[in-house]
Coordinates of C-alpha atoms in Angstrom, one line a residue:
M1 CA 25.5 -31.6 9.6
F2 CA 26.3 -34.6 7.6
E3 CA 30.4 -35.3 7.9
I4 CA 32.2 -37.1 4.9
P5 CA 33.6 -40.2 6.6
K6 CA 38.0 -39.4 7.1
E7 CA 38.6 -42.9 5.3
I8 CA 36.7 -41.4 2.0
Q9 CA 37.8 -37.7 2.4
V10 CA 41.4 -38.8 2.8
K11 CA 41.5 -40.5 -0.7
F12 CA 39.0 -37.8 -2.2
D13 CA 41.4 -35.3 -1.5
S14 CA 44.7 -37.3 -2.9
F15 CA 41.7 -38.0 -6.2
L16 CA 41.2 -34.2 -6.4
T17 CA 44.7 -33.3 -6.6
R18 CA 45.6 -36.7 -8.7
H19 CA 42.7 -35.1 -11.6
N20 CA 44.8 -31.5 -11.2
I21 CA 41.8 -29.8 -9.3
Q22 CA 42.7 -26.6 -8.1
H23 CA 43.5 -26.5 -4.2
R24 CA 41.1 -23.0 -4.0
F25 CA 38.4 -25.9 -5.6
H26 CA 38.3 -28.5 -3.5
P27 CA 36.1 -27.5 -0.6
E28 CA 33.7 -27.2 -3.4
Y29 CA 34.6 -30.8 -4.7
Q30 CA 34.0 -31.8 -1.2
K31 CA 31.2 -29.7 -0.5
W32 CA 29.3 -32.1 -3.2
L33 CA 30.4 -34.7 -2.6
R34 CA 28.7 -34.1 1.0
Y35 CA 25.8 -33.4 -0.4
Y36 CA 25.3 -36.9 -2.5
L37 CA 26.0 -38.9 0.3
D38 CA 23.9 -37.7 2.7
F39 CA 21.0 -37.4 -0.5
C40 CA 21.8 -41.2 -0.9
R41 CA 21.9 -41.7 2.8
K42 CA 18.4 -39.9 3.7
Y43 CA 16.5 -41.6 0.6
K44 CA 18.1 -45.0 0.6
H45 CA 20.3 -44.8 -1.9
D46 CA 23.4 -46.8 -3.2
S47 CA 26.2 -44.0 -3.3
T48 CA 28.6 -47.0 -4.9
D49 CA 26.2 -47.4 -7.7
K50 CA 25.8 -44.6 -10.9
L51 CA 22.4 -44.9 -11.9
N52 CA 21.5 -43.2 -8.8
F53 CA 23.2 -40.3 -9.8
S54 CA 20.1 -38.8 -12.5
F55 CA 18.4 -38.9 -9.0
F56 CA 20.9 -36.6 -7.4
V57 CA 21.1 -34.3 -10.4
K58 CA 17.1 -34.9 -10.6
K59 CA 17.4 -33.2 -7.0
L60 CA 20.1 -30.3 -8.3
Q61 CA 17.3 -29.0 -10.5
E62 CA 14.9 -28.8 -7.8
K63 CA 17.1 -26.9 -5.7
K64 CA 17.5 -24.6 -9.0
Q65 CA 21.2 -25.3 -9.3
S66 CA 23.1 -24.0 -12.4
E67 CA 24.2 -25.4 -15.0
L68 CA 27.6 -24.8 -14.0
Q69 CA 26.8 -26.4 -10.1
Q70 CA 25.8 -29.5 -12.1
Q71 CA 28.9 -30.1 -13.6
Q72 CA 30.9 -29.4 -10.7
A73 CA 28.9 -32.1 -9.2
Q74 CA 29.1 -34.3 -11.3
H75 CA 32.9 -34.5 -11.7
A76 CA 32.9 -34.3 -8.3
I77 CA 30.8 -37.4 -8.2
T78 CA 32.8 -39.2 -11.1
I79 CA 35.5 -38.9 -9.2
Y80 CA 34.1 -40.2 -6.2
Y81 CA 32.7 -43.5 -8.4
E82 CA 36.6 -44.1 -9.3
I83 CA 37.8 -44.6 -6.0
E84 CA 34.8 -47.6 -5.2
I85 CA 35.9 -48.7 -8.5
E86 CA 39.1 -48.8 -7.4
K87 CA 38.4 -50.4 -4.0
T88 CA 36.2 -52.9 -5.6
T89 CA 39.3 -54.0 -8.2
N90 CA 41.3 -53.9 -5.3
K91 CA 39.6 -56.5 -3.3
A92 CA 39.4 -58.6 -6.2
P93 CA 41.8 -62.0 -5.8
L94 CA 45.1 -62.0 -7.4
N95 CA 44.3 -65.0 -10.0
D96 CA 40.2 -63.4 -10.7
R97 CA 42.1 -59.7 -12.3
N98 CA 42.5 -61.3 -16.3
L99 CA 39.4 -63.2 -16.4
S100 CA 37.1 -63.8 -19.7
A101 CA 34.4 -61.6 -21.3
S102 CA 31.9 -63.9 -19.8
S103 CA 33.2 -63.6 -15.9
P104 CA 31.3 -60.8 -13.7
N105 CA 34.9 -58.4 -12.9
S106 CA 34.8 -58.2 -16.6
E107 CA 30.8 -57.6 -16.6
F108 CA 31.9 -54.9 -14.0
K109 CA 34.0 -52.6 -16.5
T110 CA 31.9 -53.2 -19.0
K111 CA 28.4 -51.9 -17.5
N112 CA 30.1 -49.6 -15.4
A113 CA 32.4 -47.5 -17.7
D114 CA 33.4 -43.8 -17.3
W115 CA 31.3 -41.3 -18.8
T116 CA 33.0 -38.2 -17.8
S117 CA 34.9 -38.2 -21.1
V118 CA 31.6 -38.0 -23.1
F119 CA 30.2 -35.9 -21.3
T120 CA 32.9 -33.9 -21.8
Q121 CA 33.3 -34.1 -25.4
I122 CA 29.2 -33.2 -25.3
R123 CA 29.8 -30.0 -23.7
N124 CA 32.5 -29.3 -26.1
E125 CA 31.4 -29.8 -29.1
I126 CA 27.9 -28.4 -28.5
K127 CA 30.2 -24.9 -27.6
L128 CA 32.5 -25.2 -30.7
R129 CA 29.0 -25.3 -33.0
H130 CA 27.4 -22.5 -31.0
Y131 CA 24.4 -24.0 -29.8
S132 CA 21.7 -23.0 -26.7
P133 CA 22.2 -23.7 -23.5
K134 CA 19.0 -25.2 -23.9
T135 CA 20.4 -27.4 -26.4
L136 CA 23.3 -28.8 -24.0
T137 CA 21.0 -29.9 -21.0
S138 CA 18.9 -31.2 -23.6
Y139 CA 21.5 -33.3 -25.0
T140 CA 23.1 -34.1 -22.1
G141 CA 20.1 -35.2 -20.4
W142 CA 19.3 -37.7 -22.8
A143 CA 23.0 -39.1 -22.4
R144 CA 22.7 -39.2 -19.3
K145 CA 19.5 -41.2 -19.4
F146 CA 21.0 -43.2 -22.1
Q147 CA 23.7 -43.6 -19.9
S148 CA 21.7 -45.2 -17.4
Y149 CA 19.5 -47.6 -19.5
T150 CA 23.1 -49.6 -20.9
K151 CA 24.2 -49.5 -17.9
S152 CA 27.2 -47.2 -18.2
K153 CA 28.1 -49.8 -20.9
D154 CA 31.4 -48.6 -22.1
P155 CA 30.6 -45.9 -24.9
S156 CA 33.1 -47.2 -27.2
L157 CA 31.1 -50.9 -27.4
L158 CA 27.5 -48.8 -28.1
S159 CA 25.8 -49.7 -31.2
I160 CA 22.8 -48.8 -32.5
S161 CA 20.8 -51.5 -31.7
D162 CA 21.6 -50.4 -27.9
V163 CA 20.0 -46.9 -29.7
K164 CA 16.8 -48.8 -31.0
E165 CA 16.1 -50.7 -27.9
F166 CA 16.4 -47.6 -26.2
L167 CA 13.9 -45.6 -27.9
T168 CA 11.0 -48.2 -27.9
F169 CA 11.5 -48.4 -24.2
L170 CA 10.4 -44.7 -23.7
A171 CA 7.9 -45.6 -26.2
V172 CA 6.3 -48.8 -25.0
E173 CA 7.5 -48.3 -21.6
R174 CA 7.3 -44.6 -20.8
K175 CA 5.2 -43.5 -22.9
V176 CA 6.9 -40.2 -23.9
S177 CA 5.2 -38.0 -26.2
S178 CA 6.4 -37.9 -29.8
S179 CA 7.8 -34.9 -29.3
S180 CA 10.6 -35.9 -26.7
Q181 CA 11.5 -39.2 -28.6
N182 CA 12.5 -37.6 -31.9
Q183 CA 14.5 -35.2 -29.2
A184 CA 15.9 -38.1 -27.6
F185 CA 16.7 -39.3 -31.1
N186 CA 18.2 -36.1 -32.7
A187 CA 20.5 -36.1 -29.2
L188 CA 21.5 -39.6 -29.5
L189 CA 22.1 -39.2 -33.3
F190 CA 24.7 -36.1 -32.3
L191 CA 26.2 -38.5 -29.1
F192 CA 27.0 -41.0 -31.3
R193 CA 28.3 -38.7 -35.2
H194 CA 30.5 -36.0 -32.9
V195 CA 31.2 -37.4 -29.9
L196 CA 31.5 -41.2 -30.6
K197 CA 32.2 -40.9 -34.6
K198 CA 30.0 -43.7 -35.4
E199 CA 27.2 -43.5 -37.6
F200 CA 23.7 -44.7 -37.0
G201 CA 23.6 -46.6 -40.3
E202 CA 20.0 -46.8 -42.0
V203 CA 18.5 -44.5 -39.9
K204 CA 14.9 -45.1 -41.8
D205 CA 15.8 -48.7 -39.6
I206 CA 15.3 -46.8 -36.4
P207 CA 12.1 -45.9 -34.9
R208 CA 10.6 -42.6 -35.2
A209 CA 7.3 -41.5 -33.5
K210 CA 5.4 -39.2 -35.9
R211 CA 3.9 -36.6 -34.4
R212 CA 0.3 -35.6 -35.7
P213 CA -0.4 -31.2 -36.7
Y214 CA -0.3 -29.0 -34.3
I215 CA -2.9 -26.0 -34.1
P216 CA -1.5 -23.2 -32.1
V217 CA -4.1 -22.1 -28.7
V218 CA -4.7 -18.3 -29.8
L219 CA -6.8 -15.2 -27.5
S220 CA -8.4 -12.9 -28.4
R221 CA -7.4 -9.1 -28.2
Q222 CA -10.2 -8.7 -25.0
E223 CA -8.2 -12.1 -23.4
I224 CA -5.2 -10.7 -23.8
D225 CA -5.9 -6.9 -22.1
K226 CA -7.6 -9.3 -19.9
I227 CA -4.7 -11.4 -18.3
I228 CA -2.4 -8.1 -18.8
A229 CA -4.2 -6.3 -16.7
L230 CA -4.2 -9.2 -14.0
L231 CA -0.2 -9.1 -13.5
D232 CA 1.7 -7.3 -11.9
S233 CA 5.0 -5.2 -13.3
P234 CA 7.5 -5.9 -14.6
F235 CA 5.4 -9.3 -15.8
D236 CA 3.3 -7.2 -17.5
L237 CA 5.4 -5.5 -19.7
I238 CA 6.8 -9.2 -20.5
V239 CA 3.8 -9.9 -21.5
K240 CA 3.0 -6.4 -23.5
L241 CA 6.3 -7.3 -25.7
L242 CA 5.4 -11.3 -26.1
Y243 CA 2.3 -9.9 -27.6
G244 CA 3.4 -6.6 -29.2
C245 CA 6.1 -8.1 -30.7
G246 CA 5.9 -11.6 -31.6
L247 CA 9.3 -12.7 -29.3
R248 CA 9.4 -16.2 -27.4
L249 CA 9.8 -16.0 -24.2
S250 CA 13.7 -16.6 -23.8
E251 CA 13.9 -14.3 -26.4
G252 CA 12.3 -10.9 -24.1
L253 CA 13.7 -12.3 -21.0
N254 CA 16.9 -12.0 -23.0
L255 CA 16.7 -8.7 -24.0
R256 CA 19.4 -6.4 -23.2
V257 CA 19.7 -2.2 -22.8
Q258 CA 21.3 -2.1 -26.5
N259 CA 18.7 -3.8 -27.9
F260 CA 16.5 -1.0 -27.9
N261 CA 16.4 1.5 -30.5
F262 CA 13.9 4.4 -29.5
D263 CA 14.0 6.5 -32.1
Q264 CA 13.5 4.4 -34.9
L265 CA 10.5 2.1 -32.8
V266 CA 12.9 -0.5 -33.2
L267 CA 13.7 -3.9 -31.4
T268 CA 16.4 -5.9 -32.6
I269 CA 16.0 -10.0 -31.2
H270 CA 20.1 -11.0 -31.2
D271 CA 20.8 -14.4 -31.3
G272 CA 17.2 -16.0 -31.5
K273 CA 16.0 -19.4 -32.1
G274 CA 19.0 -20.9 -34.4
K275 CA 21.0 -17.8 -33.5
K276 CA 19.5 -15.7 -35.9
D277 CA 19.0 -12.4 -34.9
R278 CA 16.1 -9.6 -37.0
T279 CA 14.3 -6.7 -36.0
V280 CA 10.9 -5.8 -35.4
P281 CA 8.5 -2.6 -33.9
L282 CA 8.5 -1.7 -31.1
P283 CA 4.6 -0.7 -30.1
E284 CA 4.9 2.8 -30.0
V285 CA 2.0 2.2 -26.9
L286 CA 4.5 0.4 -24.8
V287 CA 7.3 3.5 -25.2
Q288 CA 6.3 4.9 -21.6
E289 CA 6.3 2.0 -20.0
L290 CA 9.5 1.0 -21.6
K291 CA 11.8 4.1 -20.8
E292 CA 10.2 3.7 -16.9
Q293 CA 11.9 0.2 -17.6
L294 CA 14.9 1.4 -18.3
D295 CA 15.0 4.0 -15.5
D296 CA 14.7 1.3 -13.3
V297 CA 17.7 -0.7 -14.6
I298 CA 19.6 2.4 -14.7
T299 CA 18.8 2.6 -11.1
L300 CA 19.7 -0.5 -10.2
H301 CA 22.7 -0.6 -12.3
E302 CA 24.5 2.3 -10.3
S303 CA 23.2 0.4 -7.0
D304 CA 25.2 -2.7 -8.2
L305 CA 28.7 -0.8 -9.1
T306 CA 28.4 0.8 -6.1
G307 CA 28.1 -2.6 -4.1
G308 CA 31.5 -4.1 -6.2
Y309 CA 29.2 -5.5 -8.7
S310 CA 31.2 -8.0 -11.2
G311 CA 28.8 -7.6 -14.3
A312 CA 26.0 -9.3 -15.7
F313 CA 26.3 -12.9 -17.1
L314 CA 27.6 -12.7 -20.9
F315 CA 27.8 -15.5 -23.1
D316 CA 30.6 -17.5 -25.6
S317 CA 33.5 -15.1 -26.2
I318 CA 32.5 -11.8 -25.4
D319 CA 32.8 -11.9 -21.8
K320 CA 36.7 -12.3 -22.7
K321 CA 37.3 -10.3 -26.0
Y322 CA 35.8 -7.2 -23.9
K323 CA 36.7 -7.5 -20.4
N324 CA 35.0 -4.5 -19.2
A325 CA 31.7 -5.5 -20.8
A326 CA 29.7 -7.0 -18.4
K327 CA 29.8 -3.9 -16.2
E328 CA 28.6 -0.8 -18.9
F329 CA 25.2 -0.4 -19.1
P330 CA 24.4 -0.9 -22.9
W331 CA 25.3 -5.1 -21.9
Q332 CA 22.6 -5.6 -18.7
W333 CA 19.6 -7.2 -18.5
F334 CA 16.3 -5.3 -19.5
F335 CA 14.8 -8.0 -17.2
P336 CA 16.8 -8.1 -14.6
A337 CA 17.2 -10.9 -11.9
R338 CA 16.1 -9.2 -7.5
I339 CA 19.2 -11.0 -6.2
L340 CA 22.8 -11.6 -8.2
T341 CA 24.3 -14.5 -8.5
Y342 CA 27.2 -16.1 -6.6
V343 CA 29.8 -18.0 -9.0
P344 CA 31.8 -20.4 -6.8
I345 CA 34.2 -21.2 -9.7
T346 CA 35.6 -17.2 -9.8
R347 CA 34.1 -15.9 -7.2
Q348 CA 31.8 -12.8 -8.5
H349 CA 28.5 -11.9 -7.9
R350 CA 27.0 -11.5 -11.4
R351 CA 23.2 -10.8 -12.3
Y352 CA 21.0 -13.0 -14.5
H353 CA 17.6 -11.9 -16.2
L354 CA 14.9 -12.8 -14.7
H355 CA 14.0 -16.9 -14.7
E356 CA 11.8 -18.4 -17.2
T357 CA 9.7 -19.7 -14.1
H358 CA 8.7 -16.9 -12.6
V359 CA 7.3 -15.6 -15.8
Q360 CA 5.4 -18.5 -16.4
K361 CA 4.3 -18.7 -13.1
A362 CA 2.9 -15.4 -13.3
I363 CA 0.7 -15.9 -16.6
R364 CA -0.3 -19.2 -15.0
S365 CA -2.1 -17.5 -11.7
A366 CA -3.3 -14.5 -14.4
V367 CA -4.8 -16.7 -17.1
Q368 CA -6.1 -18.7 -14.0
K369 CA -7.6 -15.8 -12.3
A370 CA -9.3 -14.6 -15.3
K371 CA -11.1 -17.8 -16.0
I372 CA -10.3 -18.5 -19.5
G373 CA -11.2 -21.5 -21.0
K374 CA -8.2 -21.6 -22.4
R375 CA -4.8 -23.7 -22.3
A376 CA -3.0 -20.4 -22.8
S377 CA 0.7 -20.1 -22.2
A378 CA 4.0 -17.5 -22.6
H379 CA 3.3 -18.8 -26.2
T380 CA 0.4 -18.6 -27.0
F381 CA 1.0 -15.0 -26.9
R382 CA 3.7 -15.5 -30.1
H383 CA 0.7 -17.6 -31.4
S384 CA -1.6 -14.7 -31.0
F385 CA 1.2 -12.5 -32.6
A386 CA 0.7 -14.2 -35.7
S387 CA -2.8 -15.4 -36.3
H388 CA -3.9 -11.8 -35.3
L389 CA -1.6 -9.7 -38.0
L390 CA -2.4 -12.5 -40.5
Q391 CA -6.4 -12.0 -39.4
A392 CA -5.5 -8.1 -40.5
N393 CA -4.1 -9.5 -44.2
Y394 CA -0.7 -9.1 -43.4
D395 CA 1.5 -10.8 -45.5
I396 CA 2.4 -14.9 -45.0
R397 CA 5.6 -13.8 -45.7
T398 CA 6.2 -10.7 -43.8
I399 CA 5.1 -12.8 -40.6
Q400 CA 7.4 -15.0 -41.2
E401 CA 9.9 -12.5 -41.3
L402 CA 8.6 -11.1 -38.1
L403 CA 8.6 -14.0 -36.3
G404 CA 12.1 -15.8 -37.6
H405 CA 10.7 -18.7 -39.5
S406 CA 13.5 -20.6 -41.8
D407 CA 10.6 -21.8 -43.5
V408 CA 7.4 -20.6 -44.3
R409 CA 5.9 -23.4 -43.9
T410 CA 5.9 -23.5 -40.1
T411 CA 4.5 -20.0 -40.4
M412 CA 1.3 -21.8 -42.3
I413 CA 0.7 -23.1 -39.4
Y414 CA -1.8 -20.1 -38.7
T415 CA -3.8 -19.8 -41.1
H416 CA -4.9 -22.7 -39.3
T417 CA -6.4 -20.2 -37.0
V418 CA -8.4 -17.7 -38.7
K419 CA -11.2 -17.4 -40.7
S420 CA -10.9 -17.3 -44.6
M421 CA -10.4 -14.4 -46.2
T422 CA -11.9 -16.1 -49.5
V423 CA -15.1 -16.0 -50.9
K424 CA -16.2 -19.4 -50.6
E425 CA -15.4 -19.3 -46.8
A426 CA -15.5 -22.8 -45.8
R427 CA -19.1 -23.4 -43.9
S428 CA -20.8 -26.0 -42.8
P429 CA -23.9 -27.7 -44.1
L430 CA -26.2 -27.2 -41.1
D431 CA -25.5 -23.2 -41.8
F432 CA -26.9 -23.8 -45.6

């Protein structure tokens, strides 16, 4: 097993104390540093170059490390960089420590600034506005790419020209899609406005990619039934809910026991996209399957409680406000993960819901086996739900409410997925 050099180990421990890291967390921070140094040694990266940290984060993501673990790893490696910066500064001759702005040492300070506070502020600002964890991951990711592009330029020196150059680089050199360009733009806009407290100025001067109109892929009822028949439990039931209730994949997996009202046949979606709540009819044909799944959840919950279970993961401040909520049955996931997740900071074992990638892989495999010539994904079942309701002459406003769209113009895209119901239906001249 790779071991941290003794000199770095001693220095790192002193820096952890300087940063007021509790002693019980020192082993976790040392573990991340050991992983990072071993990673750089294995892939021949310079461990002192901050630009290589993005490669390490990508490796953590491939290993399915949680967001909390990634943040802890980032903090640990940032502290390690401080050691290297201090070593570089101490090695410089005394008469070179106060050089002009054009000197190499000044350039080092300008280009290798510490962005730890920036990422901390991004996290705080997003949590303050109750944005979703996915938004946090996305915005942090683009901020990290921006940091790498500017070579860790001092955040106070960042300007609108840096943003323009970065967006141009994404479009010309990286050739990223228009949606990725716009996502990067929104992330940097958030960074400047809420973290750096700077305004973009004339937003129209910044290049923006124009997204082409997109017509959703829609499956027929026969194709949907064929795919479901090839899915194992509980993936088949998840897909039935995606199609039967028009849910997003994240909404389906975030369902808890309390979301189901079998007496009224109503499913309540809490904290959907945009933190909006809505209700949708619960398909009667699924009631028996859903109750069987509920029995499985009851059995698993009782087994967890017997084994010293700390509860289901709860978000926002619910866990602090209601101390026992995590262990209470109504708060349990309706589609729980198969194994418990260990939280190093609190030293607890908690249960999460099924991971999205597991469902996506199952759907992809079923679509391939069904030999369907359409590019179908989990979201395709939501598109099919809306299109089939529209085909059954449901009012567009009703469909908007069921989908949870803020603007009816978003729902109107489904008018392009079904044939016109008017007398003057558009026809090809070849059919005249």
